PDB file of C-alpha atoms in Angstrom:
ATOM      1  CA  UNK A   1       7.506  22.001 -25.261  1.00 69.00           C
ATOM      2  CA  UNK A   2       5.325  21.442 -22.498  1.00 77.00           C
ATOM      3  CA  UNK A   3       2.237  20.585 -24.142  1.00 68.00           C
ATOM      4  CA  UNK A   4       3.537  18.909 -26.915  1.00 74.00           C
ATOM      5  CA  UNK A   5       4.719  16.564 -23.445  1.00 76.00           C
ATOM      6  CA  UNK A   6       1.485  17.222 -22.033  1.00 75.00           C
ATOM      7  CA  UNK A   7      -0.593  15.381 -25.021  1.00 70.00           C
ATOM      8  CA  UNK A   8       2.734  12.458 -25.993  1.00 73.00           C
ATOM      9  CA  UNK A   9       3.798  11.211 -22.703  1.00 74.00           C
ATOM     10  CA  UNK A  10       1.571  13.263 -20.103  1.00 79.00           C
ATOM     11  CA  UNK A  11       4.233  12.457 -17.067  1.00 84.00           C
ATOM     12  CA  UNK A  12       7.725  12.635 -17.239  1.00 90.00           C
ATOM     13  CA  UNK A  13      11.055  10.842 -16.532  1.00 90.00           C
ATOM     14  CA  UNK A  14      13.608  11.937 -14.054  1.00 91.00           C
ATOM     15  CA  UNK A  15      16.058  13.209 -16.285  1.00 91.00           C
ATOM     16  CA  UNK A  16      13.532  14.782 -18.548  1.00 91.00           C
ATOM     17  CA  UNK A  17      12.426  16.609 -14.980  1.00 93.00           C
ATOM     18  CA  UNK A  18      15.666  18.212 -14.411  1.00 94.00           C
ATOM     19  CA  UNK A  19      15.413  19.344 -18.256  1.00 93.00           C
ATOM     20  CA  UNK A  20      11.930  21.209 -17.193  1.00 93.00           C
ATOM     21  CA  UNK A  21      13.496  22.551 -14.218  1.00 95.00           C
ATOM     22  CA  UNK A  22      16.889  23.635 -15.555  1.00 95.00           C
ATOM     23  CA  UNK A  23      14.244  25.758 -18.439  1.00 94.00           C
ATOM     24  CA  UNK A  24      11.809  26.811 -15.539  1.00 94.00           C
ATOM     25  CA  UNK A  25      14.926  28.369 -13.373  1.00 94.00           C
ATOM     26  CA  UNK A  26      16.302  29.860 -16.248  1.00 94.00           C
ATOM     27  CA  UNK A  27      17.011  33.295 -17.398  1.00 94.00           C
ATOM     28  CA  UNK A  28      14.722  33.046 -20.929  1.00 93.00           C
ATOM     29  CA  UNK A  29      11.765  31.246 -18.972  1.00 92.00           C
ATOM     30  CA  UNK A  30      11.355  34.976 -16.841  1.00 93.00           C
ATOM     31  CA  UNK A  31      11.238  37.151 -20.110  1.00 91.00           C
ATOM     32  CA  UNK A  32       8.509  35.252 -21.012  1.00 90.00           C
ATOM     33  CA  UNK A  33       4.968  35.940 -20.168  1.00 87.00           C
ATOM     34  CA  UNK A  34       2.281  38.552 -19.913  1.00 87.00           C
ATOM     35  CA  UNK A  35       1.491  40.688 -16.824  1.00 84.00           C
ATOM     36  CA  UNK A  36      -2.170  41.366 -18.112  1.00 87.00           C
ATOM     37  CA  UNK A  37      -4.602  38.617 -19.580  1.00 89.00           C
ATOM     38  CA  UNK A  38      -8.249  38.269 -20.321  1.00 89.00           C
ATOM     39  CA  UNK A  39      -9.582  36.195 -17.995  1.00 90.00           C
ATOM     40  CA  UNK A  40     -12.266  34.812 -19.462  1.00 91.00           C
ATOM     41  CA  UNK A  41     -10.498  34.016 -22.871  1.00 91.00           C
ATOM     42  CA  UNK A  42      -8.667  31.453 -20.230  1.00 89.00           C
ATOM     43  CA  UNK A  43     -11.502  30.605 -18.761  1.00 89.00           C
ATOM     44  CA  UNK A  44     -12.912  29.606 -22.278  1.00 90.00           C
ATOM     45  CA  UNK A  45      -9.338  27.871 -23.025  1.00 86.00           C
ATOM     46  CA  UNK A  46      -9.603  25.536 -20.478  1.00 83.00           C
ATOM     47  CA  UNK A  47     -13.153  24.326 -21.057  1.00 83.00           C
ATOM     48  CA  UNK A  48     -12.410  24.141 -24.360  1.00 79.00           C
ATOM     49  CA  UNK A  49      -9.662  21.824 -24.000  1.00 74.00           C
ATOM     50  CA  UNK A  50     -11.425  19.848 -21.110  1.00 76.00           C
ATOM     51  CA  UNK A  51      -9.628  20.686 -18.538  1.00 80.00           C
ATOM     52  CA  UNK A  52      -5.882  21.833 -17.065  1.00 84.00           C
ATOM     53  CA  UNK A  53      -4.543  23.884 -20.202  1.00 81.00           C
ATOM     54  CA  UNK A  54      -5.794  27.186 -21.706  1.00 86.00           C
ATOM     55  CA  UNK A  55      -3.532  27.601 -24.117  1.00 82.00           C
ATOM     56  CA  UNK A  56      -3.309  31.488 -23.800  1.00 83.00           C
ATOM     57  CA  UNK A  57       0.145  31.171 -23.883  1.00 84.00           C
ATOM     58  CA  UNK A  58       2.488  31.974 -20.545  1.00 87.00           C
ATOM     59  CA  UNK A  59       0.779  34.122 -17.773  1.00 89.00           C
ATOM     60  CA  UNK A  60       2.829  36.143 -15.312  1.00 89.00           C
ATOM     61  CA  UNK A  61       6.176  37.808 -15.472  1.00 89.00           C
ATOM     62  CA  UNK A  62       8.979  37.356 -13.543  1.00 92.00           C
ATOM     63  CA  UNK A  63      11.056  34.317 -11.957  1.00 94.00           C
ATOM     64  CA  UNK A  64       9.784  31.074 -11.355  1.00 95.00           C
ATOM     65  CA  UNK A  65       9.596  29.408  -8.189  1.00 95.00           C
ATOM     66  CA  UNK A  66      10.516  26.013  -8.904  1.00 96.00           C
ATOM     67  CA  UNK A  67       9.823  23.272  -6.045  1.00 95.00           C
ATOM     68  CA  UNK A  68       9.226  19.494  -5.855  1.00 95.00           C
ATOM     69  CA  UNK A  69       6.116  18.576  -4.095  1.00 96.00           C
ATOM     70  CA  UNK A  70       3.320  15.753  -3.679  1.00 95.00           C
ATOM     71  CA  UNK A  71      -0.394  16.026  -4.012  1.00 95.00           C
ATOM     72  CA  UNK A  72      -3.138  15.344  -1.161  1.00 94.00           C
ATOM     73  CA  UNK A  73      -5.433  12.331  -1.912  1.00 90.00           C
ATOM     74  CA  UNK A  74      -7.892  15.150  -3.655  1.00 92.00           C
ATOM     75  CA  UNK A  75      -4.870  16.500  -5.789  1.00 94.00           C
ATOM     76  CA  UNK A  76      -4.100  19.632  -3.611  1.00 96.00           C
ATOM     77  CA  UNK A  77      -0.672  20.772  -4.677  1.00 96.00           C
ATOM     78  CA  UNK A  78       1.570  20.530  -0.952  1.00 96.00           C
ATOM     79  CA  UNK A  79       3.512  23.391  -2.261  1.00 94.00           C
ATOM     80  CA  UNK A  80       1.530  26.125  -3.660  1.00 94.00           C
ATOM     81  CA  UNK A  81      -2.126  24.994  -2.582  1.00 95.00           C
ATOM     82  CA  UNK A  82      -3.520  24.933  -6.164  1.00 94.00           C
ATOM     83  CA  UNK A  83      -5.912  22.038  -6.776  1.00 95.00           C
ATOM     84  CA  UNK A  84      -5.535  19.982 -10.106  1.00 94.00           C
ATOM     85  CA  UNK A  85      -8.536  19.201 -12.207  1.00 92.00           C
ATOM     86  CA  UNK A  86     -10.112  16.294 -13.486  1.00 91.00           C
ATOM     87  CA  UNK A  87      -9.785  16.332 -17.576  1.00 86.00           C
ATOM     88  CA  UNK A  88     -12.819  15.314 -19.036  1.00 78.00           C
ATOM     89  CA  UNK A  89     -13.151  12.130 -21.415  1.00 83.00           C
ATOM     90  CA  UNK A  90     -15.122  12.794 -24.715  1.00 82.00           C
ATOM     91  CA  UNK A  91     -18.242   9.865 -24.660  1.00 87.00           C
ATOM     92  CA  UNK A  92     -17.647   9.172 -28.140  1.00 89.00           C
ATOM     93  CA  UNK A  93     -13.530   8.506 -27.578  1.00 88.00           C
ATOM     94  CA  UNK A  94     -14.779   5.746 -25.124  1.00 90.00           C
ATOM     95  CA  UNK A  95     -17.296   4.367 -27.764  1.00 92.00           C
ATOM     96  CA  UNK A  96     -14.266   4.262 -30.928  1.00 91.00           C
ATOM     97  CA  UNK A  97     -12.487   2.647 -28.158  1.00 91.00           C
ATOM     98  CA  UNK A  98     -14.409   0.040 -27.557  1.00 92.00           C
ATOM     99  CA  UNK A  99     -15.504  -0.139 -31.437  1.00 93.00           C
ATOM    100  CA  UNK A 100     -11.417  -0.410 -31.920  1.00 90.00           C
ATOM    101  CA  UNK A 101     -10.806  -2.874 -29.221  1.00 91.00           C
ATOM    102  CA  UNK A 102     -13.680  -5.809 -30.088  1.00 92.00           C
ATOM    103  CA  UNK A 103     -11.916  -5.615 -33.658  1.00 92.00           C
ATOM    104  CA  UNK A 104      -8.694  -6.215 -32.648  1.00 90.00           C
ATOM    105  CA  UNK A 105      -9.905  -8.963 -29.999  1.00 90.00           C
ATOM    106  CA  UNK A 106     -12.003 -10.560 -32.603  1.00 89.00           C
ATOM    107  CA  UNK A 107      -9.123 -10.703 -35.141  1.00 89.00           C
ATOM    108  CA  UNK A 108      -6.501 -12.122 -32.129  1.00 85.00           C
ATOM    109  CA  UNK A 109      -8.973 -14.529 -30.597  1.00 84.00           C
ATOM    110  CA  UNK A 110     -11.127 -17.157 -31.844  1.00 85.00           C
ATOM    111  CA  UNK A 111     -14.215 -14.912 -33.454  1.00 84.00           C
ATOM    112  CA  UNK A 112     -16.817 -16.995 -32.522  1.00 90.00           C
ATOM    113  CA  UNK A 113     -15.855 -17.146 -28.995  1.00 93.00           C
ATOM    114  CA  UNK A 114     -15.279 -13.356 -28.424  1.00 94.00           C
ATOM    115  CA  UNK A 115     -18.640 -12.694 -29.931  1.00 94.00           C
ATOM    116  CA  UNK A 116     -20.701 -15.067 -27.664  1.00 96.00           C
ATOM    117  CA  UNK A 117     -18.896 -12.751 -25.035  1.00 97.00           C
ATOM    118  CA  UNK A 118     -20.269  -9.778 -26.335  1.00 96.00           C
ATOM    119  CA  UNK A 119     -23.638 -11.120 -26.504  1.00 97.00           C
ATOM    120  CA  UNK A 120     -23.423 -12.536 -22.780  1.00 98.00           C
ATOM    121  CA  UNK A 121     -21.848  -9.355 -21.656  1.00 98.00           C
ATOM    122  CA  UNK A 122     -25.427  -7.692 -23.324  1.00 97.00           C
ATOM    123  CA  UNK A 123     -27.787 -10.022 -21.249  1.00 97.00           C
ATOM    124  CA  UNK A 124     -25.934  -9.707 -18.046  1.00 97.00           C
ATOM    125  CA  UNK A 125     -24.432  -6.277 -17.894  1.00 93.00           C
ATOM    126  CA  UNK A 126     -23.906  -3.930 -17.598  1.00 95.00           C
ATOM    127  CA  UNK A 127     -21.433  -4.073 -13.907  1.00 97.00           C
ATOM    128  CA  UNK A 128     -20.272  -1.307 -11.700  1.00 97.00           C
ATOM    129  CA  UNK A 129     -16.861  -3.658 -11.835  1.00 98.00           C
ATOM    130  CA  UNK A 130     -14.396  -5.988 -13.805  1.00 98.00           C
ATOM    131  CA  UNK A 131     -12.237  -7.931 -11.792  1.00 98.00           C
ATOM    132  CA  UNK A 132      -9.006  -9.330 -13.439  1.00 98.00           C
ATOM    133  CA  UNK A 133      -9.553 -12.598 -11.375  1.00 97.00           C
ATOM    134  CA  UNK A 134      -5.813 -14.112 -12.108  1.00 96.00           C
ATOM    135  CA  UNK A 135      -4.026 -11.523 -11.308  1.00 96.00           C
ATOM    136  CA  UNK A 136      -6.270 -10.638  -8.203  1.00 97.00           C
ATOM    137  CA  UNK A 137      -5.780 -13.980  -7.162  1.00 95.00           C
ATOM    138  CA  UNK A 138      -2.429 -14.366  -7.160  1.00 93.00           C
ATOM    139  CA  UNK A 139      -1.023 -10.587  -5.848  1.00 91.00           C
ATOM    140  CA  UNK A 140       1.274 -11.400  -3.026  1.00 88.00           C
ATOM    141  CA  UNK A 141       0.158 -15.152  -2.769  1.00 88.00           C
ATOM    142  CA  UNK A 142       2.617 -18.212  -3.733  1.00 88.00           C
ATOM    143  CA  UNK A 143      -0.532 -19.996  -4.800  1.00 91.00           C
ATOM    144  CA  UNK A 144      -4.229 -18.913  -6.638  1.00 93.00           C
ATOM    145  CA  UNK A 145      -6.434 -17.911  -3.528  1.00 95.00           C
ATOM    146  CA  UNK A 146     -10.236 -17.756  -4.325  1.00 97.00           C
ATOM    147  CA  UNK A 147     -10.420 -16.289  -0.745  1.00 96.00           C
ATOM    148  CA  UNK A 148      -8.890 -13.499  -1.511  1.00 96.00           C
ATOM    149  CA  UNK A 149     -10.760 -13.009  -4.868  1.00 97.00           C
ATOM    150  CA  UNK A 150     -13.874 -13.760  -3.012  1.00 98.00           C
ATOM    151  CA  UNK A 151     -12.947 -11.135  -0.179  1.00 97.00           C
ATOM    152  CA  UNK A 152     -12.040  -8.819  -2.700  1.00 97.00           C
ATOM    153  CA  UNK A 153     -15.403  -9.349  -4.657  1.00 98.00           C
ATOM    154  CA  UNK A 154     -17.280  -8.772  -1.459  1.00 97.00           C
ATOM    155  CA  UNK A 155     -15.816  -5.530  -1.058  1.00 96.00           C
ATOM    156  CA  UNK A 156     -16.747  -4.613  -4.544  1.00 97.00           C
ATOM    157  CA  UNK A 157     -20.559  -5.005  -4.181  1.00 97.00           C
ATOM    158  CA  UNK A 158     -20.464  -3.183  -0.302  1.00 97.00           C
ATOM    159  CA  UNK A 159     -19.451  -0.366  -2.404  1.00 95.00           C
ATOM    160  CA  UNK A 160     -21.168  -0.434  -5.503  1.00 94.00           C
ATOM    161  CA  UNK A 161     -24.775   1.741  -5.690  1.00 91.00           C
ATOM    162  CA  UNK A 162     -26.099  -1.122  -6.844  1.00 90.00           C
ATOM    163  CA  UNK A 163     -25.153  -3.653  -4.512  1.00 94.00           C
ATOM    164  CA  UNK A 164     -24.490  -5.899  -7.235  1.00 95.00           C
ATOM    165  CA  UNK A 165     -21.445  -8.485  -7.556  1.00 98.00           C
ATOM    166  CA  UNK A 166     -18.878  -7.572  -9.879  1.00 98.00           C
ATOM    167  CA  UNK A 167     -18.097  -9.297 -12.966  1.00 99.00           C
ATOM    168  CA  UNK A 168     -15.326 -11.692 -12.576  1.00 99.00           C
ATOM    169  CA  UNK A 169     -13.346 -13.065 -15.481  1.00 98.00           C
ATOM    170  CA  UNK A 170     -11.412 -16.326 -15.060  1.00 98.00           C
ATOM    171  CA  UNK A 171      -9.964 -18.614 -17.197  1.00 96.00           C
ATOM    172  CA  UNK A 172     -11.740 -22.021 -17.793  1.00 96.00           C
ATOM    173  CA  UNK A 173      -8.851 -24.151 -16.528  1.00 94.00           C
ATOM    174  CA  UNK A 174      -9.221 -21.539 -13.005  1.00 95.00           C
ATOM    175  CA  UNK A 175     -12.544 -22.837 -12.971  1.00 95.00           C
ATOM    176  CA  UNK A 176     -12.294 -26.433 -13.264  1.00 93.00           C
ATOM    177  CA  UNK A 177      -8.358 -27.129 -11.951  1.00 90.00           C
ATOM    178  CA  UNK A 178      -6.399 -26.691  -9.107  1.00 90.00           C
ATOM    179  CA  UNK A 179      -7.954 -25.188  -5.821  1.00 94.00           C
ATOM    180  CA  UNK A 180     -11.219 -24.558  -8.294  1.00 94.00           C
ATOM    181  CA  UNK A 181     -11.564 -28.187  -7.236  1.00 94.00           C
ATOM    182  CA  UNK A 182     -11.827 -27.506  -3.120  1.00 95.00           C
ATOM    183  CA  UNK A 183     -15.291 -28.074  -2.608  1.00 96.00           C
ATOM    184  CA  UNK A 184     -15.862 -24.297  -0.766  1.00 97.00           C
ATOM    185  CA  UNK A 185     -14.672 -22.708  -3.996  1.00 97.00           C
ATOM    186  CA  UNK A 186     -16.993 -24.773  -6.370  1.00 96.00           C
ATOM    187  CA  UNK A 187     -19.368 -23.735  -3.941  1.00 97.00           C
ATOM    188  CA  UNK A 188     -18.231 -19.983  -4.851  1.00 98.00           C
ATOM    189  CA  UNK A 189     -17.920 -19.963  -8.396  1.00 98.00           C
ATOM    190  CA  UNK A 190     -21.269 -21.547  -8.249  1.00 98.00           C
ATOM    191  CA  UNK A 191     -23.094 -18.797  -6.718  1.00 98.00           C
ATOM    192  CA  UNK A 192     -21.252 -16.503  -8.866  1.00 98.00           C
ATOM    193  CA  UNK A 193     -22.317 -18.624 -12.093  1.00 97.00           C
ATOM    194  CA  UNK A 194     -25.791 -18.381 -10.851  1.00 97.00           C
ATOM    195  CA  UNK A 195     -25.689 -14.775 -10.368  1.00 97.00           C
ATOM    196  CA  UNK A 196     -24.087 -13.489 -13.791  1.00 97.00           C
ATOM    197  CA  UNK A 197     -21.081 -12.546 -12.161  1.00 98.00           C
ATOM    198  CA  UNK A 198     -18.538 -14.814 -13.733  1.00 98.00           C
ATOM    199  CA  UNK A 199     -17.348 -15.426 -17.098  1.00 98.00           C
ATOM    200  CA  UNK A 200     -15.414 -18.420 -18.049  1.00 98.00           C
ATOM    201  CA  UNK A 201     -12.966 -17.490 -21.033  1.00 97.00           C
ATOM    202  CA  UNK A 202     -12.069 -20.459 -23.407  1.00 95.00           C
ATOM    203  CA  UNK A 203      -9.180 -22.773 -23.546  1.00 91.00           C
ATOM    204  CA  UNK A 204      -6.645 -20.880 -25.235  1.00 90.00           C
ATOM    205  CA  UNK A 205      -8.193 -17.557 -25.762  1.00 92.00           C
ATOM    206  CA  UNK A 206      -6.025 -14.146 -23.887  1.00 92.00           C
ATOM    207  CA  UNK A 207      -8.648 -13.220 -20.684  1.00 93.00           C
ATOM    208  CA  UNK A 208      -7.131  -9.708 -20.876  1.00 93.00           C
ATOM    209  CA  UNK A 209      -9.204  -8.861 -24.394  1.00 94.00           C
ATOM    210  CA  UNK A 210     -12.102 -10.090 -22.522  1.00 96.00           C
ATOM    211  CA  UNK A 211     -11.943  -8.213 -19.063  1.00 97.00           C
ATOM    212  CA  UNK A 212     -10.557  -4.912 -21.112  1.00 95.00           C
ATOM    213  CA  UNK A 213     -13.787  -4.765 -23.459  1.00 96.00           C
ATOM    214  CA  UNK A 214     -16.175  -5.641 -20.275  1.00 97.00           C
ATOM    215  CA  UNK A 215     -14.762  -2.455 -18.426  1.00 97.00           C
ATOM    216  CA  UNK A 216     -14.786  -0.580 -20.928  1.00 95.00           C
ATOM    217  CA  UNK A 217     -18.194  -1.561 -22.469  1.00 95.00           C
ATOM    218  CA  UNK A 218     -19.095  -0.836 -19.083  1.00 96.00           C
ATOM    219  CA  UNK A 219     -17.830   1.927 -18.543  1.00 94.00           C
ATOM    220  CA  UNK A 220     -16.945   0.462 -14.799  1.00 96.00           C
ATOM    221  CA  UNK A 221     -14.266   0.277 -12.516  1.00 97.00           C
ATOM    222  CA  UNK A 222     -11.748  -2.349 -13.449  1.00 98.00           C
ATOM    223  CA  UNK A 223      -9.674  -4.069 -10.910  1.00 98.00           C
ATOM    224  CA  UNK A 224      -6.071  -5.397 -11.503  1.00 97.00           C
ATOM    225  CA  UNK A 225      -2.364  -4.960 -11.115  1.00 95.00           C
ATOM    226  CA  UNK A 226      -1.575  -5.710 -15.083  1.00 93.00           C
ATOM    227  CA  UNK A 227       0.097  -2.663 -15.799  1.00 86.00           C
ATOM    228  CA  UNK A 228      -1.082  -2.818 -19.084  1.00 87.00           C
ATOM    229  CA  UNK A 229       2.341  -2.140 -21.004  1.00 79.00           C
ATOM    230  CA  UNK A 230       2.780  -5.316 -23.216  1.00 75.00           C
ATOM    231  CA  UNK A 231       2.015  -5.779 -26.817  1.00 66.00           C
ATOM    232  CA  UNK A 232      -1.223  -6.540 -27.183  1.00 72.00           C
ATOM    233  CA  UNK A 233      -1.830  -3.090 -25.325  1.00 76.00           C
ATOM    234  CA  UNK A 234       0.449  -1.286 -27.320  1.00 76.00           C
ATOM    235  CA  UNK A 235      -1.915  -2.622 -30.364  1.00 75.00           C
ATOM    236  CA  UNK A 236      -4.359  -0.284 -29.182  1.00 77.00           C
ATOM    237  CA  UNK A 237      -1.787   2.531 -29.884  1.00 70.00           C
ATOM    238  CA  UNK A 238      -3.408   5.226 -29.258  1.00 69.00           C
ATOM    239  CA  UNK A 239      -3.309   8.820 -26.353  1.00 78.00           C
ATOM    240  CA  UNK A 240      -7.044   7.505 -24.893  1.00 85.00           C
ATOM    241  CA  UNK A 241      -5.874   4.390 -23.778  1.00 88.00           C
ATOM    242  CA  UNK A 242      -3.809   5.831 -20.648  1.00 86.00           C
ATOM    243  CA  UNK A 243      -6.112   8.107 -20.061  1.00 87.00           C
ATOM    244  CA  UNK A 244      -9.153   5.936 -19.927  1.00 92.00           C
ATOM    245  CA  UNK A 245      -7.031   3.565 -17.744  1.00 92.00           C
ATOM    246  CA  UNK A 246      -6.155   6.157 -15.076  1.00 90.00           C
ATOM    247  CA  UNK A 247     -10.084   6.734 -14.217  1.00 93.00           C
ATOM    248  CA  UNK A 248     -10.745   3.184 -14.309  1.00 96.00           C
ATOM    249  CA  UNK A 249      -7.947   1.309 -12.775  1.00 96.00           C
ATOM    250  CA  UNK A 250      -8.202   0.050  -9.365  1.00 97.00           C
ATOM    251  CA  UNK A 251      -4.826  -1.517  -8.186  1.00 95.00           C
ATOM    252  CA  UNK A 252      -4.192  -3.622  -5.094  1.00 95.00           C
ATOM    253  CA  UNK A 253      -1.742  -4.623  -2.490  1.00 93.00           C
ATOM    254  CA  UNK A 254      -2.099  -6.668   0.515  1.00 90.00           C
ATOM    255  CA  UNK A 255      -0.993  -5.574   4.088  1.00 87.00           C
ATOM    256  CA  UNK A 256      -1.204  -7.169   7.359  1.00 87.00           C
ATOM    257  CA  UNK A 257      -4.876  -5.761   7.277  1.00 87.00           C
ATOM    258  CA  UNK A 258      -5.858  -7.174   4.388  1.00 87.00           C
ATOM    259  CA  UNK A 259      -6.784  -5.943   1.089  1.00 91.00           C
ATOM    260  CA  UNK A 260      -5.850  -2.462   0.026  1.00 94.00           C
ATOM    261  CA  UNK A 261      -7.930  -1.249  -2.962  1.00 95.00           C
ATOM    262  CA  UNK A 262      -6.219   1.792  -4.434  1.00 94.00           C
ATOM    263  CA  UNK A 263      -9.056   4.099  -6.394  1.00 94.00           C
ATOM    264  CA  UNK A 264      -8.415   5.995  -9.298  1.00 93.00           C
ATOM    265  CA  UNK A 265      -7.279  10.145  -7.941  1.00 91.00           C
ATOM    266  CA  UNK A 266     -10.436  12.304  -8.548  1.00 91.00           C
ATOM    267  CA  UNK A 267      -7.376  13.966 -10.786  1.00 92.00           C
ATOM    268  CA  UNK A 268      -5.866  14.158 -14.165  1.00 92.00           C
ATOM    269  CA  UNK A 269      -1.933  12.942 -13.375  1.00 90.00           C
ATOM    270  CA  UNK A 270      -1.085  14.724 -16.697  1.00 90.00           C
ATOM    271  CA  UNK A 271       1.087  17.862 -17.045  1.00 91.00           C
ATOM    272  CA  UNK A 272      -0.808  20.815 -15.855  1.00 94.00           C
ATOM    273  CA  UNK A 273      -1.873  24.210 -16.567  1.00 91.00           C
ATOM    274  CA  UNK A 274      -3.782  26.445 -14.574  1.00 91.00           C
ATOM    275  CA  UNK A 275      -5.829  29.351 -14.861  1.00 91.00           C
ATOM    276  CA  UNK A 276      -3.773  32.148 -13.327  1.00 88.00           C
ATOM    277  CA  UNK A 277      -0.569  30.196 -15.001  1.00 90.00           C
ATOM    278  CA  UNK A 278       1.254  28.039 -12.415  1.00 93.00           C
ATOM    279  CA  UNK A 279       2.193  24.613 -14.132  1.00 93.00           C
ATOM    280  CA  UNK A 280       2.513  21.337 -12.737  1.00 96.00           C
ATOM    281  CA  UNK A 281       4.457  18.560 -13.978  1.00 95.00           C
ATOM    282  CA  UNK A 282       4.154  14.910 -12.579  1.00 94.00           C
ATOM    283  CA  UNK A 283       6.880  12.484 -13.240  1.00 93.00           C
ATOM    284  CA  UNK A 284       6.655   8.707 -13.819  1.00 87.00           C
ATOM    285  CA  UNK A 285       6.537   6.388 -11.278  1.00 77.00           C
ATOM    286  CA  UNK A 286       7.515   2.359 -10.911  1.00 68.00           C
ATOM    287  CA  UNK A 287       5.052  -0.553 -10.023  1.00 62.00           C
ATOM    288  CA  UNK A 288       5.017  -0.072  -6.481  1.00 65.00           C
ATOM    289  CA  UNK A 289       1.962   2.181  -5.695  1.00 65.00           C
ATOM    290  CA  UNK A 290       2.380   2.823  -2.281  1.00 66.00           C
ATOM    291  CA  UNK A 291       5.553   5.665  -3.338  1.00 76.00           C
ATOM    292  CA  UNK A 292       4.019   9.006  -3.537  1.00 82.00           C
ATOM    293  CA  UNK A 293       4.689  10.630  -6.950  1.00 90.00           C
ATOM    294  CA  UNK A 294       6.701  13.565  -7.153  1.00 93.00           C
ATOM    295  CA  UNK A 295       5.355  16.492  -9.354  1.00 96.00           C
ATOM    296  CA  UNK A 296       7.605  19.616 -10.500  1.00 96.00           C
ATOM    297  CA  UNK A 297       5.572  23.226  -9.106  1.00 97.00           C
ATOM    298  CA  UNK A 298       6.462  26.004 -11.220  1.00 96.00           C
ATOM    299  CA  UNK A 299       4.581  29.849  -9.311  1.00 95.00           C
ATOM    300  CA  UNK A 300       4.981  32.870  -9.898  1.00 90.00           C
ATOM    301  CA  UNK A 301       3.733  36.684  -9.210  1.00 66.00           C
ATOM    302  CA  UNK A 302      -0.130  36.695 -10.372  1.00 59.00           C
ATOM    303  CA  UNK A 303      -1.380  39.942 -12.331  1.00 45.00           C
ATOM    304  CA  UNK A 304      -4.574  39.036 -13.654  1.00 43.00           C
ATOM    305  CA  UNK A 305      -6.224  42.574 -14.875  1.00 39.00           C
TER     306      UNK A 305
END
């Protein structure tokens, strides 16, 4: 059960929580389980499946300890002390990804326009980042704020190896309307034209096709607060896309300080498995990202020889 959960929904709802619990305090879930394993046959398990399941099958014997807990900013379980892993992403998914993707964006938009996007993205990539420039614009503000893209922006190329700007993806009528008018931000999406750092997308055309395939082309960062969940994501239907957007993703929110950039965890958030059989199970969380996300820790007595 918990791997076919693992590899369908990798996190889980409250209610389907207490259903994991209720099994892991249960009278069946301490019958089963070895007291002896190979270790190395797990060991092999795990790499083969890139990370946080062996499938050797349950280790241990015994009750279950069952607790809810959080995990550090490195993914250090608060309860146990077990550290989660990082589960690799096959090269060639991301390529079929983005093979996949610039089909479906060049049978939704206008063809001719997302291909002269590919080819610009060719001379002028490839970034360390993809901002979302609508939606960065707009979190928390009543009205577009190129300051706050611009400060964000900033941020991006202090941190990237590179020092380069990121790319930025705006709509045309961004570009030429509203505030785009003020003469400091013409000023700004100037120096970004000049630089390579901004793309324009056409009257009428979806940015989200375009800023999607420029990440993921890139294989960058990509900056925005789109949760990603409505249909023309759920075109892509398929297990890579969540998992390519949790390593990418960087989310914002705005405090009295400023900007708040919120990194992708140097962890899977995906049921896991580990090698001397304790499991972790995280469950789903809303939009606000500052609420820590409960996980389900499931120990007990270790016999590995």
């Amino acid at each position: 059960m918990l791997h076919r959960l693992r590899t369908t929904v990798r996190q889980v709802s409250e209610s389907t929580y207490g259903v994991v619990e209720e099994w892991f305090k249960s009278e069946e879930a301490a019958k089963v389980g070895v007291e002896t394993w190979d270790v190395n046959k797990v060991r092999e398990g795990v790499v083969r499946g890139g990370g946080g399941w062996h499938g050797q099958g349950w280790l241990g014997s015994g009750n279950w300890r069952v607790e809810r807990t959080q995990m550090d900013e490195a993914g250090t379980c608060s309860c146990c002390g077990e550290k989660l892993v990082s589960i690799d992403i096959d090269p060639k998914e991301t390529e079929n990804f983005a093979t996949s993707l610039s089909k479906l964006a060049s049978q939704r938009e206008v063809r001719g326009d997302f291909i002269r996007f590919q080819e610009w993205l060719q001379r002028h990539g490839p970034f360390d980042a993809v901002v979302d420039g609508a939606n960065v614009g707009l979190v928390n503000q009543h009205n577009f704020s190129f300051f706050q893209l611009d400060t964000l922006v900033n941020r991006l190329r202090q941190m990237s190896p590179s020092k380069r700007l990121p790319l930025v993806i705006l709509h045309q009528n961004r570009v030429t309307g509203g505030p785009a008018q003020n003469p400091n931000n013409k000023r700004l999406l100037e120096s970004w034209k000049k630089s390579g750092a901004l793309y324009a997308t056409p009257v009428g055309s979806n940015d989200d096709w375009y800023w999607l395939y420029a990440a993921v082309n890139c294989k960058c960062l990509l900056v925005t607060n789109d949760e990603m969940r409505d249909h023309l994501f759920q075109l892509l239907g398929t297990s890579f896309f969540p998992r390519w957007k949790e390593k990418h993703q960087v989310r914002l929110s705005v405090s009295r300080r400023g900007l708040n950039l919120h990194m992708p965890p140097p962890y899977s958030i995906v049921i896991q498995e580990a090698e001397d059989g304790e499991w972790h199970v995280p469950t789903t969380t809303g939009d606000d990202i500052e609420t820590p996300r409960q996980w389900l820790c499931a120990t007990r007595a270790r016999n590995t020889k």
